[in-house]
CSV table of C-alpha atoms in Angstrom, one decimal:
chain,number,residue,atom,x,y,z
A,1,UNK,CA,114.9,115.3,39.0
A,2,UNK,CA,115.1,114.9,42.7
A,3,UNK,CA,112.1,115.2,45.0
A,4,UNK,CA,112.3,117.7,47.8
A,5,UNK,CA,109.7,117.1,50.5
A,6,UNK,CA,108.7,119.0,53.6
A,7,UNK,CA,106.5,117.8,56.5
A,8,UNK,CA,104.6,120.4,58.5
A,9,UNK,CA,103.7,119.8,62.2
A,10,UNK,CA,100.3,121.0,63.6
A,11,UNK,CA,100.1,124.7,62.7
A,12,UNK,CA,97.5,127.0,64.4
A,13,UNK,CA,96.1,127.9,60.9
A,14,UNK,CA,95.9,125.8,57.7
A,15,UNK,CA,99.0,125.8,55.5
A,16,UNK,CA,98.5,127.8,52.3
A,17,UNK,CA,101.7,126.7,50.7
A,18,UNK,CA,105.3,125.5,51.3
A,19,UNK,CA,108.0,127.3,49.3
A,20,UNK,CA,111.3,125.5,48.4
A,21,UNK,CA,114.6,127.3,48.0
A,22,UNK,CA,118.1,126.3,46.8
A,23,UNK,CA,120.8,128.7,47.9
A,24,UNK,CA,118.1,131.3,48.5
A,25,UNK,CA,116.6,130.9,44.9
A,26,UNK,CA,113.0,129.9,44.9
A,27,UNK,CA,112.5,126.6,43.1
A,28,UNK,CA,108.7,126.3,43.5
A,29,UNK,CA,105.9,125.9,45.9
A,30,UNK,CA,103.2,123.3,46.7
A,31,UNK,CA,99.9,123.8,48.3
A,32,UNK,CA,98.8,120.3,48.9
A,33,UNK,CA,100.2,117.8,51.5
A,34,UNK,CA,102.5,116.0,51.3
A,35,UNK,CA,104.4,119.2,50.3
A,36,UNK,CA,106.9,118.4,47.6
A,37,UNK,CA,108.4,119.6,44.3
A,38,UNK,CA,110.7,118.0,41.7
A,39,UNK,CA,114.1,119.7,41.5
A,40,UNK,CA,116.7,119.2,38.8
A,41,UNK,CA,120.0,120.7,40.0
A,42,UNK,CA,121.6,122.9,37.3
A,43,UNK,CA,125.2,122.4,38.5
A,44,UNK,CA,127.4,120.3,40.8
A,45,UNK,CA,128.5,121.4,44.2
A,46,UNK,CA,127.3,122.4,47.6
A,47,UNK,CA,123.6,123.5,48.0
A,48,UNK,CA,121.7,124.7,50.9
A,49,UNK,CA,118.0,123.7,50.6
A,50,UNK,CA,115.3,125.4,52.7
A,51,UNK,CA,111.6,125.3,53.0
A,52,UNK,CA,109.2,128.1,54.2
A,53,UNK,CA,105.6,127.2,55.2
A,54,UNK,CA,103.1,130.0,54.9
A,55,UNK,CA,99.8,129.5,56.6
A,56,UNK,CA,96.4,131.0,55.7
A,57,UNK,CA,97.0,134.1,57.9
A,58,UNK,CA,100.3,134.8,56.1
A,59,UNK,CA,102.5,133.7,58.9
A,60,UNK,CA,105.7,132.2,57.8
A,61,UNK,CA,107.8,129.3,59.4
A,62,UNK,CA,111.2,128.5,58.0
A,63,UNK,CA,112.6,125.0,58.3
A,64,UNK,CA,116.2,124.4,59.4
A,65,UNK,CA,118.5,124.5,56.3
A,66,UNK,CA,119.7,121.2,54.8
A,67,UNK,CA,123.2,121.1,53.3
A,68,UNK,CA,123.5,118.7,50.3
A,69,UNK,CA,126.2,118.2,47.7
A,70,UNK,CA,125.0,117.7,44.1
A,71,UNK,CA,127.2,115.2,42.1
A,72,UNK,CA,127.5,114.9,38.5
A,73,UNK,CA,129.2,111.6,37.7
A,74,UNK,CA,131.8,111.4,34.9
A,75,UNK,CA,130.0,111.0,31.6
A,76,UNK,CA,132.0,108.2,30.2
A,77,UNK,CA,134.2,105.3,31.6
A,78,UNK,CA,135.2,102.8,28.9
A,79,UNK,CA,137.8,100.0,29.1
A,80,UNK,CA,139.8,100.3,25.9
A,81,UNK,CA,142.3,97.5,26.6
A,82,UNK,CA,142.3,94.6,26.7
A,83,UNK,CA,139.5,94.1,24.1
A,84,UNK,CA,136.5,91.9,24.9
A,85,UNK,CA,137.3,88.2,24.0
A,86,UNK,CA,141.0,88.6,24.4
A,87,UNK,CA,143.0,85.6,25.5
A,88,UNK,CA,145.6,86.5,28.2
A,89,UNK,CA,148.4,84.4,29.6
A,90,UNK,CA,148.6,83.4,33.3
A,91,UNK,CA,151.4,85.2,35.2
A,92,UNK,CA,152.1,87.7,32.4
A,93,UNK,CA,151.6,91.4,33.2
A,94,UNK,CA,148.7,93.0,31.3
A,95,UNK,CA,147.8,96.7,30.9
A,96,UNK,CA,144.2,97.6,31.6
A,97,UNK,CA,143.5,100.9,30.0
A,98,UNK,CA,140.4,103.2,30.4
A,99,UNK,CA,139.1,106.4,28.8
A,100,UNK,CA,137.1,108.5,31.3
A,101,UNK,CA,135.7,112.0,30.9
A,102,UNK,CA,133.9,114.2,33.5
A,103,UNK,CA,130.7,116.0,32.8
A,104,UNK,CA,131.7,118.5,35.4
A,105,UNK,CA,134.9,118.9,37.3
A,106,UNK,CA,137.7,116.5,36.5
A,107,UNK,CA,138.3,112.7,36.7
A,108,UNK,CA,140.1,112.4,40.1
A,109,UNK,CA,140.8,108.7,39.9
A,110,UNK,CA,139.9,105.3,38.2
A,111,UNK,CA,139.7,102.1,40.1
A,112,UNK,CA,140.3,98.8,38.1
A,113,UNK,CA,138.7,95.4,39.0
A,114,UNK,CA,139.2,91.8,37.9
A,115,UNK,CA,136.0,89.7,38.8
A,116,UNK,CA,135.2,92.4,41.3
A,117,UNK,CA,138.5,92.4,43.1
A,118,UNK,CA,140.4,95.7,43.1
A,119,UNK,CA,143.6,95.3,41.1
A,120,UNK,CA,144.8,99.0,40.9
A,121,UNK,CA,144.0,102.7,41.1
A,122,UNK,CA,145.4,105.6,39.2
A,123,UNK,CA,144.8,109.4,39.4
A,124,UNK,CA,146.8,110.2,36.3
A,125,UNK,CA,145.7,110.2,32.6
A,126,UNK,CA,146.1,108.2,30.5
A,127,UNK,CA,144.3,106.0,33.0
A,128,UNK,CA,145.8,102.4,33.0
A,129,UNK,CA,147.3,99.9,35.5
A,130,UNK,CA,149.4,96.8,35.2
A,131,UNK,CA,147.6,93.6,36.3
A,132,UNK,CA,149.1,90.1,36.3
A,133,UNK,CA,146.4,87.4,36.3
A,134,UNK,CA,147.3,84.5,38.4
A,135,UNK,CA,144.5,82.0,37.7
A,136,UNK,CA,143.2,80.6,34.4
A,137,UNK,CA,139.5,81.0,33.5
A,138,UNK,CA,137.1,83.7,32.5
A,139,UNK,CA,137.6,87.2,33.9
A,140,UNK,CA,135.2,90.3,33.8
A,141,UNK,CA,137.3,93.5,33.9
A,142,UNK,CA,135.5,96.7,35.1
A,143,UNK,CA,136.5,100.2,36.1
A,144,UNK,CA,134.9,103.0,38.2
A,145,UNK,CA,135.8,106.6,37.5
A,146,UNK,CA,135.4,109.1,40.3
A,147,UNK,CA,135.1,112.9,39.5
A,148,UNK,CA,136.4,115.7,41.6
A,149,UNK,CA,133.0,116.1,43.2
A,150,UNK,CA,132.9,112.4,44.3
A,151,UNK,CA,130.4,111.2,41.7
A,152,UNK,CA,131.2,107.7,40.3
A,153,UNK,CA,130.5,106.1,36.9
A,154,UNK,CA,131.3,102.4,36.3
A,155,UNK,CA,132.4,101.0,32.9
A,156,UNK,CA,130.7,98.2,31.1
A,157,UNK,CA,132.3,94.9,31.8
A,158,UNK,CA,134.9,93.5,29.4
A,159,UNK,CA,135.1,89.7,29.4
A,160,UNK,CA,138.5,88.1,28.8
A,161,UNK,CA,139.9,84.6,29.1
A,162,UNK,CA,143.1,83.8,31.0
A,163,UNK,CA,145.1,80.7,30.0
């Protein structure tokens, strides 16, 4: 859930409540300062948030709308090759493979990292890149999938050794 908060200036009459809307649909109201509600978006995409303050005499004042984009990150990003603990040879190309699924939208791209350094990107399933390790030692492989709404989900690190 996300907090939506509205601040109210110095109205001529006390504020009775502040109503909160997403795309014109009432989300809830709060009658106590600081005026806030918890909101759990039901879908990804663009949303216009508005707040209407109602004072004790019934006069309404509408805040300027705020445009936000709700992101739902891909639900899974998992490195499937090489396996954790694998021993890889220096200067020999290796394939790093990932499975990634999007909770909403589609997986737009996957970026691959070796010890935090970008080693490749792909936008085509099955998601994999060729990487040639050039230095011996331990390497942590990670990946970050980005969905079609811009949400990102990192994989767990897979530790391998390069010899």
